[in-house]
């Protein structure tokens, strides 16, 4: 384990699980959330542009599936600070051998896992508990004009949401289904 973060490869090329080690005693703990040296070796090769926190109040709520198109494509590090989520990444990289494949992981305050999501992946999650708090690290600033997304109920993706999907935003519910000519993003 380097720098209190262990990085594990996942089935989709470039997607990683980051396991945070907690050092603690009777007073509490310390957990490293970001380490440039360790994450650079895992594929984070851009500056840290933003850190955002989200709160999702209701169990079952789904947020996503979001990504930014080049030149604002971003690397994300997503971690759960309170509660638990099923976090999912979908490969939208044109020409990828795993194009439109997904991988999901449970991230929780107990397991200390984070998902390192490379450029060219759509990201979303479902709250498995109430009052979920997430922390996101982004390699690029938010660019509303380059936002894109996938429909969470798209049959072509066949995502196995653990709970009935609830709480979609207007934007997320309105994402179009994929058409046969969708070729993904070129990075």
Short mmCIF file of N, CA, C and O in Angstrom, two decimals, residues 34 48-53 135-138:
data_model
loop_
_atom_site.label_atom_id
_atom_site.label_comp_id
_atom_site.label_asym_id
_atom_site.label_seq_id
_atom_site.Cartn_x
_atom_site.Cartn_y
_atom_site.Cartn_z
N UNK A 34 -6.91 11.92 -1.06
CA UNK A 34 -6.28 12.14 -2.36
C UNK A 34 -4.78 12.17 -2.17
O UNK A 34 -4.28 12.81 -1.24
N UNK A 48 -5.78 18.79 -10.26
CA UNK A 48 -7.04 18.70 -9.53
C UNK A 48 -7.74 20.04 -9.73
O UNK A 48 -7.25 21.08 -9.31
N UNK A 49 -8.89 20.02 -10.41
CA UNK A 49 -9.58 21.26 -10.78
C UNK A 49 -10.70 21.64 -9.82
O UNK A 49 -10.92 22.82 -9.57
N UNK A 50 -11.42 20.65 -9.32
CA UNK A 50 -12.54 20.93 -8.41
C UNK A 50 -12.71 19.79 -7.42
O UNK A 50 -12.42 18.63 -7.75
N UNK A 51 -13.21 20.12 -6.24
CA UNK A 51 -13.67 19.13 -5.27
C UNK A 51 -15.08 19.53 -4.89
O UNK A 51 -15.32 20.68 -4.50
N UNK A 52 -16.02 18.60 -5.06
CA UNK A 52 -17.43 18.87 -4.79
C UNK A 52 -17.99 17.85 -3.82
O UNK A 52 -17.56 16.69 -3.80
N UNK A 53 -18.96 18.28 -3.04
CA UNK A 53 -19.66 17.40 -2.10
C UNK A 53 -21.13 17.37 -2.48
O UNK A 53 -21.70 18.40 -2.87
N UNK A 135 -18.07 12.78 -1.90
CA UNK A 135 -17.04 13.76 -2.24
C UNK A 135 -16.51 13.39 -3.61
O UNK A 135 -16.18 12.22 -3.86
N UNK A 136 -16.48 14.37 -4.51
CA UNK A 136 -15.98 14.18 -5.87
C UNK A 136 -14.74 15.03 -6.07
O UNK A 136 -14.77 16.22 -5.79
N UNK A 137 -13.69 14.44 -6.63
CA UNK A 137 -12.54 15.19 -7.11
C UNK A 137 -12.60 15.15 -8.64
O UNK A 137 -12.81 14.08 -9.22
N UNK A 138 -12.42 16.30 -9.28
CA UNK A 138 -12.53 16.41 -10.74
C UNK A 138 -11.23 16.96 -11.31
O UNK A 138 -10.65 17.89 -10.75
#
